């Protein structure tokens, strides 16, 4: 009997150690779960180094209305889509960016909000006397400058264009057009005008030709996002218009977007 109690006395410190270890395991599991829960509900908005502020602020307002936690990171445009396309359903990091609305992107990402519609066109110098009235007439001119990383480049290739001069920056298109190394530049009017002003080139010396494509931008979110987050963002997309907040942001950036008064 005495031996039995001595054995119990011997086991008590060991049991206490087990209890302490067990409590630490529970605490660690809770902290990991809490961290994963936070990560799973925190979204990273990725933007290029010089984003259009209008698009970014509409996205941020959608996050605000939907009460979505987010942080912003800056990456080169090709890297943004490389990161987003590499995300799978098991990843804890949720990413978002403003993307072109097309079938490929809709298959890859959630569409959580309409950002803007942009009309594209062929722009040329007035003194070149070019008359670009259709895609076929555009195919007959010597060279058309287009941004290498844009969906517009892919669009023109899909239309059978073989006279494209792709460049890595928008500024190169502006300079090439004014140095007459290319005959036309394909982009949206707001982008063309903004780039020309930034390079201190004469906006009045260009003319707008045929406009073959309207581009819609949307707030793309990777498909590992919780359904609840997506639903809240989609509801926010309706609220931002119903409350007039979208028009308020649009008015704020009307000059930057070169929209009519």
Short mmCIF file of C-alpha atoms in Angstrom, two decimals, residues 29-223:
data_model
loop_
_atom_site.label_atom_id
_atom_site.label_comp_id
_atom_site.label_asym_id
_atom_site.label_seq_id
_atom_site.Cartn_x
_atom_site.Cartn_y
_atom_site.Cartn_z
CA UNK A 29 -3.31 25.20 -32.34
CA UNK A 30 -5.59 28.11 -31.47
CA UNK A 31 -2.99 30.71 -32.52
CA UNK A 32 -2.33 28.92 -35.82
CA UNK A 33 -6.06 28.69 -36.44
CA UNK A 34 -6.46 32.38 -35.63
CA UNK A 35 -3.59 33.31 -37.97
CA UNK A 36 -5.01 31.18 -40.79
CA UNK A 37 -8.46 32.62 -40.23
CA UNK A 38 -7.06 36.16 -40.46
CA UNK A 39 -5.02 35.32 -43.56
CA UNK A 40 -7.97 33.63 -45.19
CA UNK A 41 -10.06 36.76 -44.78
CA UNK A 42 -7.40 39.35 -45.63
CA UNK A 43 -7.06 40.23 -49.28
CA UNK A 44 -4.04 41.67 -51.11
CA UNK A 45 -4.85 44.26 -53.77
CA UNK A 46 -2.05 44.21 -56.35
CA UNK A 47 -1.47 47.28 -58.53
CA UNK A 48 1.23 48.24 -61.08
CA UNK A 49 3.78 50.94 -60.11
CA UNK A 50 1.75 53.72 -61.77
CA UNK A 51 -1.88 52.64 -61.52
CA UNK A 52 -4.85 54.70 -62.67
CA UNK A 53 -6.03 56.17 -59.37
CA UNK A 54 -9.68 56.05 -60.39
CA UNK A 55 -9.65 52.26 -60.78
CA UNK A 56 -7.77 51.72 -57.52
CA UNK A 57 -10.05 54.03 -55.53
CA UNK A 58 -13.19 52.33 -56.85
CA UNK A 59 -11.69 48.99 -55.75
CA UNK A 60 -10.85 50.39 -52.31
CA UNK A 61 -14.38 51.75 -51.93
CA UNK A 62 -15.79 48.30 -52.73
CA UNK A 63 -13.59 46.85 -49.98
CA UNK A 64 -14.75 49.54 -47.58
CA UNK A 65 -18.46 49.02 -48.29
CA UNK A 66 -18.13 45.23 -48.02
CA UNK A 67 -16.02 45.49 -44.84
CA UNK A 68 -13.24 43.49 -46.50
CA UNK A 69 -9.80 43.63 -44.86
CA UNK A 70 -7.11 44.34 -47.45
CA UNK A 71 -3.54 45.46 -47.98
CA UNK A 72 -2.01 46.92 -51.14
CA UNK A 73 1.14 45.69 -52.88
CA UNK A 74 2.87 47.08 -55.98
CA UNK A 75 4.12 44.68 -58.65
CA UNK A 76 4.93 44.91 -62.40
CA UNK A 77 1.82 44.11 -64.42
CA UNK A 78 3.01 40.74 -65.81
CA UNK A 79 3.97 39.64 -62.29
CA UNK A 80 0.50 40.51 -60.96
CA UNK A 81 -1.25 38.07 -63.27
CA UNK A 82 1.49 35.48 -62.82
CA UNK A 83 0.87 35.54 -59.06
CA UNK A 84 -2.91 35.46 -59.41
CA UNK A 85 -2.89 32.60 -61.91
CA UNK A 86 -0.63 30.52 -59.65
CA UNK A 87 -3.08 30.59 -56.72
CA UNK A 88 -4.98 27.38 -56.01
CA UNK A 89 -7.87 26.57 -53.68
CA UNK A 90 -5.53 25.47 -50.87
CA UNK A 91 -3.56 28.74 -50.75
CA UNK A 92 -4.24 30.99 -47.78
CA UNK A 93 -3.29 34.23 -49.59
CA UNK A 94 -6.17 35.88 -51.45
CA UNK A 95 -5.27 38.30 -54.26
CA UNK A 96 -7.15 40.89 -56.24
CA UNK A 97 -6.49 43.31 -59.08
CA UNK A 98 -8.31 45.35 -61.71
CA UNK A 99 -8.48 43.18 -64.84
CA UNK A 100 -9.93 43.12 -68.34
CA UNK A 101 -13.35 41.47 -68.48
CA UNK A 102 -12.99 38.55 -70.88
CA UNK A 103 -13.81 34.85 -70.94
CA UNK A 104 -10.34 33.74 -69.83
CA UNK A 105 -10.29 36.02 -66.77
CA UNK A 106 -13.85 35.09 -65.83
CA UNK A 107 -12.82 31.42 -65.80
CA UNK A 108 -9.76 32.15 -63.65
CA UNK A 109 -11.11 34.73 -61.19
CA UNK A 110 -14.26 35.87 -59.42
CA UNK A 111 -15.92 38.94 -60.93
CA UNK A 112 -16.74 41.04 -57.86
CA UNK A 113 -17.35 44.49 -59.32
CA UNK A 114 -17.56 46.57 -62.48
CA UNK A 115 -14.89 49.29 -62.52
CA UNK A 116 -15.15 51.07 -65.90
CA UNK A 117 -15.71 50.82 -69.64
CA UNK A 118 -12.96 52.17 -71.90
CA UNK A 119 -13.24 52.70 -75.65
CA UNK A 120 -10.12 52.04 -77.69
CA UNK A 121 -9.12 53.50 -81.06
CA UNK A 122 -6.31 53.93 -83.59
CA UNK A 123 -4.53 57.28 -83.17
CA UNK A 124 -2.30 58.90 -85.78
CA UNK A 125 -0.67 62.28 -86.43
CA UNK A 126 -2.89 64.73 -88.29
CA UNK A 127 -0.14 65.58 -90.77
CA UNK A 128 0.18 61.90 -91.76
CA UNK A 129 -3.22 62.17 -93.52
CA UNK A 130 -4.10 58.60 -92.56
CA UNK A 131 -7.75 57.67 -92.75
CA UNK A 132 -8.25 54.65 -90.50
CA UNK A 133 -11.93 53.79 -90.89
CA UNK A 134 -11.93 50.03 -90.26
CA UNK A 135 -9.81 47.11 -89.09
CA UNK A 136 -9.01 46.29 -92.72
CA UNK A 137 -7.74 49.80 -93.42
CA UNK A 138 -5.64 49.63 -90.23
CA UNK A 139 -4.03 46.39 -91.44
CA UNK A 140 -2.80 48.19 -94.58
CA UNK A 141 -0.74 50.88 -92.87
CA UNK A 142 2.96 50.33 -92.19
CA UNK A 143 3.30 50.00 -88.40
CA UNK A 144 0.96 50.21 -85.40
CA UNK A 145 2.43 50.68 -81.94
CA UNK A 146 0.83 48.71 -79.11
CA UNK A 147 1.78 48.03 -75.51
CA UNK A 148 3.38 44.58 -75.29
CA UNK A 149 1.76 43.59 -71.98
CA UNK A 150 -1.77 44.71 -72.81
CA UNK A 151 -4.79 42.68 -73.82
CA UNK A 152 -5.06 45.06 -76.80
CA UNK A 153 -1.93 43.52 -78.31
CA UNK A 154 -3.47 40.06 -78.01
CA UNK A 155 -6.70 41.37 -79.48
CA UNK A 156 -5.01 42.74 -82.62
CA UNK A 157 -3.08 39.49 -83.09
CA UNK A 158 -6.35 37.56 -82.87
CA UNK A 159 -7.73 39.82 -85.62
CA UNK A 160 -4.90 38.86 -87.96
CA UNK A 161 -2.71 41.98 -87.69
CA UNK A 162 0.84 41.48 -88.92
CA UNK A 163 1.98 45.12 -88.87
CA UNK A 164 2.30 45.52 -85.09
CA UNK A 165 5.21 47.17 -83.29
CA UNK A 166 4.89 46.02 -79.66
CA UNK A 167 6.87 47.95 -77.03
CA UNK A 168 7.29 47.44 -73.26
CA UNK A 169 6.12 50.92 -72.18
CA UNK A 170 3.38 53.36 -73.18
CA UNK A 171 5.89 56.21 -73.41
CA UNK A 172 7.70 54.38 -76.21
CA UNK A 173 4.52 54.35 -78.28
CA UNK A 174 4.11 58.10 -77.81
CA UNK A 175 7.71 58.83 -78.78
CA UNK A 176 7.66 56.41 -81.72
CA UNK A 177 4.48 58.03 -83.07
CA UNK A 178 5.90 61.57 -82.88
CA UNK A 179 9.25 60.46 -84.32
CA UNK A 180 7.27 58.82 -87.14
CA UNK A 181 8.77 55.40 -86.51
CA UNK A 182 5.20 54.07 -86.40
CA UNK A 183 2.11 55.28 -88.25
CA UNK A 184 -0.50 54.74 -85.56
CA UNK A 185 -0.96 53.92 -81.88
CA UNK A 186 -3.72 51.63 -80.61
CA UNK A 187 -5.00 52.37 -77.10
CA UNK A 188 -7.73 54.17 -75.16
CA UNK A 189 -8.05 57.93 -75.60
CA UNK A 190 -7.50 58.62 -71.89
CA UNK A 191 -4.26 56.59 -71.90
CA UNK A 192 -2.99 58.24 -75.09
CA UNK A 193 -3.71 61.78 -73.90
CA UNK A 194 -2.33 61.16 -70.41
CA UNK A 195 0.90 59.70 -71.84
CA UNK A 196 1.36 62.55 -74.33
CA UNK A 197 0.89 65.16 -71.61
CA UNK A 198 3.38 63.35 -69.36
CA UNK A 199 5.95 63.42 -72.20
CA UNK A 200 5.07 67.08 -73.00
CA UNK A 201 3.95 66.22 -76.53
CA UNK A 202 1.27 68.12 -78.45
CA UNK A 203 -2.09 66.42 -77.89
CA UNK A 204 -3.75 68.57 -80.56
CA UNK A 205 -1.51 67.14 -83.27
CA UNK A 206 -3.10 63.68 -83.11
CA UNK A 207 -6.36 62.44 -84.58
CA UNK A 208 -8.62 59.58 -83.62
CA UNK A 209 -9.48 56.90 -86.13
CA UNK A 210 -11.58 53.73 -86.07
CA UNK A 211 -12.70 52.44 -82.66
CA UNK A 212 -13.06 48.66 -82.80
CA UNK A 213 -13.23 47.64 -79.15
CA UNK A 214 -14.82 48.59 -75.85
CA UNK A 215 -12.85 47.26 -72.89
CA UNK A 216 -14.52 46.60 -69.55
CA UNK A 217 -12.45 46.48 -66.37
CA UNK A 218 -13.58 44.52 -63.33
CA UNK A 219 -12.35 43.75 -59.82
CA UNK A 220 -10.87 40.26 -60.10
CA UNK A 221 -10.41 38.12 -56.98
CA UNK A 222 -8.65 34.75 -56.85
CA UNK A 223 -10.95 31.77 -56.48
#
